[in-house]
Amino acid sequence: MTKYIFITGGVVSSLGKGIIAASLGRLLRARGFSVINQKFDPYINVDPGTMSPFQHGEVFVTDDGAETDLDLGHYERFTDTNLGKLNNVTSGSVYQHVIEKERRGDYLGGTVQVIPHITNEIKSRIVGATKQFKPDFQLIEIGGTIGDIESLPFIEAIRQFKTEVGIGNAVSVHCTLIPYLPTSGELKTKPSQHSVSVLRSYGIQPEILVCRTTRPIPKTEKEKLALFCSVPKDAVIECRDMKSIYEVPLALEEQNMAHVILDMLRVEDRKPDLKAWQQLVENIKNSKDTLTVAIAGKYTKLSDAYISVVESLKHAGYANDTKIDIKWINSEECVDYKNCKELMKGVNAVVVPGGFGVRGIEGKLNVIKYARENNIPFLGLCLGMQCAVIEYARNVLGIKDANSKEFDENAQHAVIDLMLEQKNVQGYGGTMRLGAYDCMLKKGSKAHRAYGKDKISERHRHRYEVNNEYIRPLEEAGLVFSGMSPDGMLAEIVELPRLDWFVASQFHPEFKSRPDRPHPLFKGLIDATVKQKKKIK
Ligand code: GLN
């Protein structure tokens, strides 16, 4: 039978609940248990796909084509489990479903209410995921902070669910903040006491407290927390800020967090195998060299907007004992080529990530031109690939006004065009080409060498594609189409063989990288950069 672990947050948002939920998942996986994580988001959007990355950070895409919260990226990376549509539940999707049922007449004239109809739907989302994955443990994180009005139906649903499955089958973990007051030189537990008392007023008694803190919590304060919040002493877990998020599982293991939870859930503990994870953390700590990798995009003020790209670069760095310093380049500042050259000084490699809309495009084209002409290792992702094709068409093939229909609907030379299947699509929610599709690799290409196989599957999120009419001329001008859809109709990867690393993909490789198993294209980029730097030395 599946055991349930609910994770809530108190005092402030941005506590890193997602990392804690993912880390606990890793500790259970290390014991040989199967685990899935679920994220409940109390906002009214049906999914984050339509939200600006400035508001929400990255939209993470699963194999089955769900556009989800970025925490699913952490879950997948930490637990090495592929998740899907059922793993992210929003208020919007719950209400949408209930209202659709009401319109169909399914409620037979009854009054439709938050309790029981919305809460029942939330509970059915928990059970739905259990049925699909049949995991040993299901970890469910509730977004937002205890006390928020909008998360109340979720809290009520988990209260009911905990009661229904009974003691020993579900526990609540409450993540909270222990702030340090420099004026009195003390760590303060009062906000956490208040947060737990609000949680209790909703009928949920947390069994475990995870205390986020900048410094060690004295034993006396831990005991105070245990007493006032009614949790066992060994269930007050300290979670200090760490240099790397990948250290968190080990810090939690040191305090026996998984053991304490297993005990509460009446599951016999097993010896965890964390050797590989420990080795990973060793590698992270002992990186010998540093590379500066630029990310040239338009959401550079909020690093969460490209979190999977950043993590993927780091993963490839770990495999090379190399620390990756990210240099954020605002593509709008590269519209002036002189400025672009200035900003690219000291950059060892560059990534042009995905994006939407025309703003900053000319700057991205300049960054790519600079990388191409100066043999700076380059990786283009989705929009970055489309820009690489436009840049090549303009500056090498000589089609001066080559463009994408996304940026100029009347473009005469649209080397990037709207996909045929997208032409009659109405609305913006969940309507792109989404999720995993196969791609065939060209033998002898850099991509083929990096993957070491002929056929791959990668995740997509786009409306536009390379216009096939231009493939021949671009090829004749030296651009290699090293990845194509199995029917040969859709360009998936382009590359320039004569450069150290100039590869760009229509898909998003960043969604499949793992800390201990870097994605081939990111590894290819960093391997080539390390090699190039050695040569120059
Ligand atoms: N805007 C481009 C498209 O829709 C690229 C999308 C992306 O980078 N995710 O095709």
XYZ file of C-alpha atoms and ligand atoms in Angstrom:
547
model
C 0.000 0.000 0.000
C 1.209 3.490 -0.868
C 2.216 5.690 2.046
C 1.669 9.429 1.828
C 3.908 12.290 2.898
C 2.419 15.796 2.741
C 4.744 18.785 2.691
C 3.582 22.260 3.623
C 5.453 25.510 4.140
C 5.151 28.181 6.780
C 6.291 31.709 7.702
C 7.556 32.739 4.244
C 7.544 31.476 0.676
C 10.747 30.483 -1.181
C 11.873 28.171 1.616
C 13.015 25.550 -0.841
C 10.153 23.137 -0.076
C 10.593 21.660 -3.532
C 14.233 20.791 -2.814
C 13.273 19.305 0.561
C 10.498 17.195 -1.012
C 12.894 16.104 -3.763
C 15.650 15.325 -1.242
C 13.360 13.189 0.878
C 12.387 11.411 -2.328
C 16.064 10.697 -2.997
C 16.545 9.278 0.527
C 13.648 6.877 0.028
C 14.851 5.926 -3.463
C 18.311 5.282 -1.986
C 16.595 2.657 0.188
C 15.185 0.932 -2.858
C 11.630 2.255 -2.491
C 9.667 3.575 -5.445
C 8.691 7.196 -5.062
C 6.669 9.814 -6.865
C 6.370 13.473 -6.069
C 3.289 15.566 -6.686
C 2.967 19.341 -6.580
C -0.292 21.094 -5.700
C -0.365 24.716 -6.813
C -3.159 26.884 -5.444
C -3.319 29.364 -8.337
C -6.237 29.571 -10.768
C -4.218 29.121 -13.978
C -4.946 25.649 -15.337
C -1.211 25.139 -15.756
C 1.832 27.443 -15.689
C 2.211 27.177 -19.482
C 0.624 30.549 -20.083
C 2.437 32.371 -17.279
C 5.372 34.674 -17.826
C 8.681 33.230 -16.656
C 9.143 36.546 -14.812
C 6.179 35.627 -12.612
C 6.584 31.944 -12.303
C 10.049 30.872 -13.367
C 10.617 28.048 -15.818
C 7.826 25.929 -17.236
C 9.014 22.330 -16.887
C 7.848 19.910 -19.589
C 7.304 16.203 -18.944
C 7.504 13.283 -21.387
C 3.718 13.171 -21.672
C 3.632 16.841 -22.638
C 2.455 18.479 -19.419
C 3.563 22.062 -18.816
C 4.352 22.053 -15.125
C 5.838 23.836 -12.153
C 9.626 23.966 -11.999
C 9.589 21.878 -8.818
C 8.856 18.855 -11.012
C 12.311 19.445 -12.469
C 13.826 19.129 -8.990
C 11.769 16.002 -8.313
C 12.893 14.339 -11.538
C 16.532 15.305 -11.048
C 16.704 14.174 -7.414
C 14.656 11.000 -7.635
C 15.593 10.044 -11.209
C 11.920 9.327 -11.921
C 10.004 10.549 -14.983
C 6.812 12.294 -13.931
C 3.809 13.460 -15.950
C 0.478 15.211 -16.180
C -0.852 13.767 -12.918
C 2.069 15.068 -10.896
C 1.138 18.755 -11.004
C -2.323 19.782 -9.830
C -3.488 23.417 -9.852
C -6.631 24.967 -8.409
C -7.408 26.003 -11.970
C -7.364 22.415 -13.251
C -9.444 21.194 -10.295
C -12.082 23.901 -10.727
C -12.102 23.429 -14.512
C -12.878 19.738 -14.104
C -15.591 20.300 -11.494
C -17.234 23.071 -13.543
C -17.160 20.896 -16.683
C -18.934 18.150 -14.722
C -21.488 20.665 -13.434
C -22.194 21.871 -16.990
C -22.679 18.283 -18.134
C -25.266 17.815 -15.394
C -23.231 15.211 -13.529
C -24.242 16.642 -10.148
C -27.932 15.971 -10.847
C -29.145 19.375 -9.758
C -27.125 19.486 -6.547
C -25.366 22.593 -5.256
C -21.693 22.378 -6.178
C -19.459 23.492 -3.311
C -15.809 23.806 -2.310
C -16.495 21.156 0.300
C -17.084 18.389 -0.736
C -16.817 18.785 -4.522
C -13.536 20.661 -4.858
C -11.922 18.783 -1.979
C -13.120 15.448 -3.396
C -11.605 16.311 -6.752
C -8.306 17.154 -5.035
C -8.373 13.812 -3.218
C -9.119 12.016 -6.465
C -5.971 13.601 -7.952
C -3.944 12.058 -5.139
C -5.522 8.656 -5.730
C -5.253 9.006 -9.527
C -1.475 9.341 -9.295
C -1.303 6.435 -6.828
C -3.210 4.239 -9.282
C -1.002 5.158 -12.237
C 2.387 4.847 -10.558
C 1.633 2.479 -7.633
C 4.555 3.945 -5.691
C 5.700 2.847 -2.245
C 5.719 6.517 -1.250
C 3.846 9.483 -2.652
C 5.241 12.867 -1.626
C 2.796 15.722 -2.046
C 3.975 19.309 -1.761
C 1.393 22.077 -1.292
C 2.548 25.330 -2.876
C 2.232 28.630 -1.035
C 2.441 29.376 2.676
C 0.166 28.216 5.482
C -2.345 31.007 6.124
C -2.887 31.785 2.422
C -6.588 31.903 1.654
C -6.208 30.229 -1.715
C -4.563 27.033 -0.450
C -7.328 26.230 2.062
C -9.186 23.667 -0.097
C -5.918 21.744 -0.527
C -5.218 21.799 3.199
C -8.759 20.634 3.961
C -8.427 17.874 1.360
C -5.213 16.548 2.912
C -6.753 16.772 6.395
C -9.596 14.552 5.204
C -7.239 12.273 3.294
C -4.972 11.769 6.325
C -7.991 10.879 8.435
C -9.311 8.484 5.820
C -6.078 6.554 5.305
C -5.468 6.500 9.054
C -2.512 6.791 11.388
C 0.629 5.162 10.077
C -0.277 5.686 6.434
C 0.261 9.428 6.054
C 2.433 12.056 7.715
C 2.804 15.815 7.383
C 6.122 17.553 7.078
C 6.012 21.269 7.803
C 8.883 23.356 6.438
C 9.454 26.528 8.319
C 11.899 29.369 8.795
C 13.980 30.007 11.907
C 15.154 33.590 11.383
C 18.306 34.969 12.987
C 18.013 38.382 14.627
C 21.416 40.048 14.503
C 20.484 42.679 17.090
C 19.797 40.089 19.772
C 22.134 37.499 18.296
C 19.434 34.821 18.467
C 17.576 32.365 16.309
C 13.855 32.838 16.759
C 11.328 30.008 16.935
C 8.174 32.067 17.469
C 7.190 32.439 13.778
C 7.345 28.649 13.430
C 5.240 28.147 16.551
C 2.639 30.476 15.069
C 2.727 28.762 11.703
C 2.195 25.350 13.282
C -0.643 26.704 15.388
C -2.369 27.988 12.207
C -1.846 24.586 10.588
C -3.365 22.935 13.660
C -6.343 25.276 13.494
C -7.011 23.694 10.088
C -6.931 20.285 11.731
C -3.455 19.215 10.695
C -0.869 18.314 13.278
C 2.526 18.128 11.572
C 4.605 15.115 12.542
C 7.917 16.499 11.271
C 9.363 20.009 11.216
C 12.054 20.968 8.737
C 13.663 24.168 9.936
C 15.331 26.353 7.350
C 18.104 28.367 8.922
C 21.333 30.166 8.135
C 23.132 28.804 11.222
C 23.043 25.774 13.513
C 19.985 25.593 15.775
C 20.991 25.044 19.429
C 19.615 21.910 21.096
C 17.587 24.008 23.523
C 15.767 25.731 20.668
C 15.074 22.404 18.967
C 13.628 21.090 22.199
C 11.488 24.196 22.518
C 10.166 23.709 18.995
C 9.405 20.053 19.688
C 7.527 20.892 22.886
C 5.490 23.810 21.552
C 4.716 22.230 18.198
C 4.002 18.753 19.626
C 6.490 16.862 17.497
C 9.039 14.302 18.729
C 12.496 15.767 19.356
C 14.110 13.660 16.660
C 11.538 14.973 14.172
C 12.840 18.538 14.396
C 15.161 18.563 11.407
C 17.579 21.366 10.732
C 18.085 22.381 7.120
C 20.805 24.959 6.761
C 21.602 26.907 3.594
C 24.019 24.863 1.497
C 26.420 25.754 -1.269
C 24.824 23.187 -3.541
C 21.230 21.945 -3.446
C 22.565 18.417 -4.015
C 24.040 18.451 -0.478
C 20.559 18.661 1.057
C 19.716 14.913 0.925
C 22.940 14.093 2.770
C 22.277 16.743 5.424
C 18.792 15.320 5.987
C 20.131 11.753 6.098
C 22.635 12.730 8.775
C 19.697 13.680 10.971
C 17.878 10.413 10.208
C 14.929 12.177 8.653
C 13.927 9.266 6.419
C 14.351 6.815 9.302
C 12.102 8.897 11.573
C 9.434 9.123 8.860
C 9.594 5.406 8.040
C 9.137 4.677 11.712
C 6.045 6.879 11.828
C 4.723 5.174 8.709
C 5.435 1.740 10.191
C 7.760 0.729 7.434
C 10.934 -1.125 8.276
C 13.962 0.973 7.430
C 16.519 -0.284 4.922
C 20.162 0.626 4.599
C 20.378 3.491 2.118
C 22.780 3.316 -0.792
C 23.981 6.899 -1.113
C 27.473 6.123 -2.401
C 26.911 7.606 -5.843
C 25.235 10.669 -4.372
C 28.101 11.176 -1.915
C 30.532 10.891 -4.805
C 28.531 13.498 -6.695
C 28.720 15.913 -3.761
C 32.469 15.217 -3.464
C 32.879 16.101 -7.131
C 30.877 19.285 -6.657
C 33.034 20.353 -3.721
C 36.338 19.467 -5.338
C 35.954 21.002 -8.762
C 39.409 21.978 -9.961
C 38.675 24.407 -12.737
C 36.064 27.049 -13.494
C 34.387 27.872 -16.780
C 32.367 30.960 -17.529
C 29.280 30.021 -19.483
C 27.033 32.776 -20.748
C 23.282 32.366 -20.970
C 21.946 34.944 -23.380
C 18.215 35.404 -22.938
C 15.619 37.920 -21.955
C 14.616 36.637 -18.525
C 18.090 36.999 -17.046
C 16.925 38.938 -13.971
C 15.225 35.833 -12.649
C 17.559 32.847 -12.771
C 14.609 30.506 -11.997
C 13.397 31.202 -15.532
C 16.196 28.961 -16.865
C 16.671 26.694 -13.851
C 16.892 23.413 -15.787
C 19.419 24.961 -18.188
C 21.555 26.127 -15.256
C 21.342 22.745 -13.535
C 22.179 20.897 -16.764
C 25.294 23.035 -17.234
C 26.336 22.300 -13.662
C 25.779 18.553 -14.157
C 28.057 18.597 -17.190
C 30.566 20.569 -15.103
C 30.512 17.972 -12.297
C 31.452 15.280 -14.817
C 34.478 17.390 -15.765
C 35.507 18.408 -12.208
C 34.673 21.909 -13.309
C 32.674 24.639 -11.655
C 30.364 26.522 -13.966
C 30.070 30.265 -13.437
C 26.987 31.545 -15.203
C 27.294 34.930 -16.832
C 23.818 36.304 -17.480
C 23.709 38.283 -20.695
C 20.580 40.261 -21.416
C 20.109 39.689 -25.126
C 18.599 43.163 -25.519
C 21.982 44.593 -24.584
C 23.566 42.678 -27.471
C 21.545 44.369 -30.203
C 24.551 46.655 -30.605
C 27.296 44.332 -31.932
C 30.100 46.282 -30.254
C 28.355 45.895 -26.947
C 27.798 42.202 -27.683
C 31.533 41.679 -28.274
C 32.281 43.484 -25.035
C 29.834 41.315 -23.079
C 31.197 38.111 -24.619
C 34.740 38.880 -23.428
C 36.029 36.168 -21.098
C 33.115 33.871 -21.915
C 34.216 30.251 -22.478
C 30.916 28.965 -23.871
C 27.456 30.285 -24.570
C 23.907 28.961 -24.410
C 21.006 30.661 -26.160
C 17.962 29.173 -24.420
C 14.283 28.904 -25.363
C 11.869 31.801 -25.422
C 8.962 33.506 -27.096
C 8.451 36.761 -28.938
C 10.609 39.179 -30.854
C 12.144 41.141 -27.974
C 15.900 40.628 -27.740
C 16.058 38.477 -30.892
C 18.538 40.675 -32.799
C 20.793 40.495 -29.733
C 20.590 36.690 -29.692
C 21.490 36.632 -33.390
C 24.564 38.764 -32.606
C 25.609 36.442 -29.782
C 25.348 33.437 -32.133
C 27.246 35.221 -34.911
C 30.008 36.053 -32.436
C 30.149 32.463 -31.183
C 30.211 31.086 -34.738
C 32.879 33.456 -36.001
C 35.097 33.074 -32.948
C 34.642 29.341 -32.346
C 33.110 29.893 -28.897
C 31.388 26.602 -27.979
C 27.659 27.175 -28.456
C 24.469 25.336 -27.558
C 21.119 26.588 -28.859
C 17.872 25.403 -27.308
C 14.535 25.613 -29.116
C 14.301 29.350 -29.855
C 18.114 29.323 -29.665
C 18.149 26.740 -32.480
C 15.710 28.766 -34.556
C 17.934 31.829 -34.072
C 21.014 29.822 -35.123
C 19.245 28.919 -38.377
C 18.178 32.543 -39.012
C 21.707 33.787 -38.282
C 23.230 31.249 -40.693
C 20.700 32.059 -43.388
C 21.373 35.780 -43.069
C 25.116 35.921 -42.626
C 26.387 32.822 -44.454
C 23.709 32.010 -47.010
C 23.255 35.715 -47.692
C 19.457 35.918 -47.269
C 19.633 39.276 -45.546
C 15.990 39.374 -44.452
C 15.728 35.746 -43.319
C 13.435 35.613 -40.324
C 10.861 33.649 -38.330
C 7.137 34.146 -38.851
C 6.978 34.484 -35.063
C 8.898 37.762 -35.302
C 7.514 39.034 -38.611
C 4.252 37.590 -39.852
C 4.907 39.007 -43.317
C 8.482 37.747 -43.590
C 9.423 37.158 -47.240
C 12.088 34.626 -46.315
C 10.659 32.738 -43.375
C 13.367 30.162 -42.661
C 11.392 29.469 -39.475
C 7.672 29.038 -40.035
C 4.602 28.099 -38.051
C 4.155 24.304 -38.012
C 1.371 23.133 -40.270
C -0.462 21.436 -37.407
C -0.360 24.747 -35.489
C -2.044 26.838 -38.185
C -5.614 26.271 -37.021
C -4.872 26.095 -33.326
C -7.025 28.356 -31.179
C -5.993 29.625 -27.744
C -2.724 29.492 -25.886
C -3.142 26.917 -23.116
C -1.484 23.564 -23.787
C -1.664 23.942 -27.549
C 2.003 23.795 -28.552
C 3.840 20.732 -29.835
C 4.522 19.326 -26.387
C 6.353 16.430 -24.831
C 8.506 13.550 -26.019
C 9.054 12.831 -29.709
C 11.633 10.599 -31.363
C 14.512 11.967 -33.379
C 16.955 10.155 -35.691
C 20.614 11.143 -35.581
C 22.971 11.398 -38.517
C 25.922 9.000 -38.283
C 29.268 10.734 -37.845
C 27.732 13.952 -36.541
C 28.685 15.552 -33.234
C 25.182 14.846 -31.942
C 25.456 11.149 -32.863
C 28.811 10.895 -31.155
C 27.501 12.644 -28.038
C 24.481 10.361 -27.672
C 26.193 7.241 -28.944
C 22.993 6.007 -30.627
C 20.837 6.428 -33.730
C 17.473 7.155 -32.180
C 16.692 9.433 -29.257
C 13.574 10.777 -27.563
C 13.461 14.360 -26.322
C 10.917 16.812 -24.917
C 9.445 19.653 -26.948
C 7.544 22.901 -26.436
C 7.208 24.950 -29.605
C 4.909 26.203 -32.348
C 7.468 27.047 -35.013
C 9.925 24.876 -36.958
C 12.595 25.101 -39.633
C 10.972 25.710 -43.018
C 11.950 22.615 -45.057
C 12.319 24.651 -48.255
C 15.501 26.118 -46.812
C 17.118 22.898 -45.615
C 18.882 22.138 -48.934
C 20.374 25.624 -49.404
C 21.410 25.792 -45.742
C 23.059 22.361 -46.063
C 24.872 23.436 -49.182
C 26.162 26.423 -47.217
C 27.611 24.051 -44.593
C 24.951 23.760 -41.898
C 24.458 20.084 -40.989
C 20.994 18.839 -40.054
C 22.158 16.102 -37.724
C 18.806 15.290 -36.132
C 15.481 14.846 -37.940
C 12.087 13.491 -36.897
C 11.710 9.808 -37.960
C 9.612 10.824 -41.003
C 12.372 13.244 -42.027
C 9.955 16.168 -41.996
C 11.061 18.141 -38.962
C 14.541 19.490 -38.266
C 15.500 18.646 -34.698
C 19.246 19.348 -34.513
C 21.607 21.554 -36.513
C 25.363 21.737 -36.125
C 28.576 23.082 -37.629
C 31.134 20.260 -37.759
C 34.181 22.476 -38.333
C 33.743 24.315 -35.005
C 34.657 22.864 -31.620
C 30.989 22.743 -30.555
C 28.171 24.489 -32.359
C 25.033 22.432 -31.845
C 21.433 23.540 -31.488
C 18.260 21.551 -30.905
C 14.567 22.214 -31.493
C 13.842 20.173 -28.357
C 14.749 20.987 -24.759
C 17.546 18.672 -23.590
C 17.689 20.525 -20.253
C 14.596 18.655 -19.031
C 16.350 15.285 -19.088
C 19.703 15.983 -17.474
C 20.465 14.360 -14.135
C 23.121 15.440 -11.619
C 24.953 12.120 -11.940
C 24.087 11.625 -15.621
C 24.586 14.872 -17.559
C 22.682 15.238 -20.787
C 24.815 14.340 -23.863
C 24.385 17.757 -25.498
C 25.335 19.680 -22.352
C 28.180 17.266 -21.730
C 29.265 17.738 -25.327
C 29.305 21.510 -24.839
C 31.286 21.434 -21.592
C 33.675 18.657 -22.747
C 34.486 20.699 -25.853
C 34.918 23.876 -23.816
C 37.262 22.200 -21.313
C 39.308 20.789 -24.209
C 39.439 24.115 -26.011
C 40.543 25.949 -22.867
C 43.360 23.441 -22.318
C 44.542 23.920 -25.921
C 44.580 27.696 -25.584
C 46.598 27.445 -22.343
N 8.936 30.556 -29.705
C 9.440 29.425 -30.381
C 8.342 28.499 -30.876
O 7.225 28.588 -30.440
C 10.414 28.663 -29.498
C 9.754 28.071 -28.301
C 10.720 27.739 -27.204
O 11.858 28.175 -27.193
N 10.292 26.970 -26.233
O 8.573 27.663 -31.716
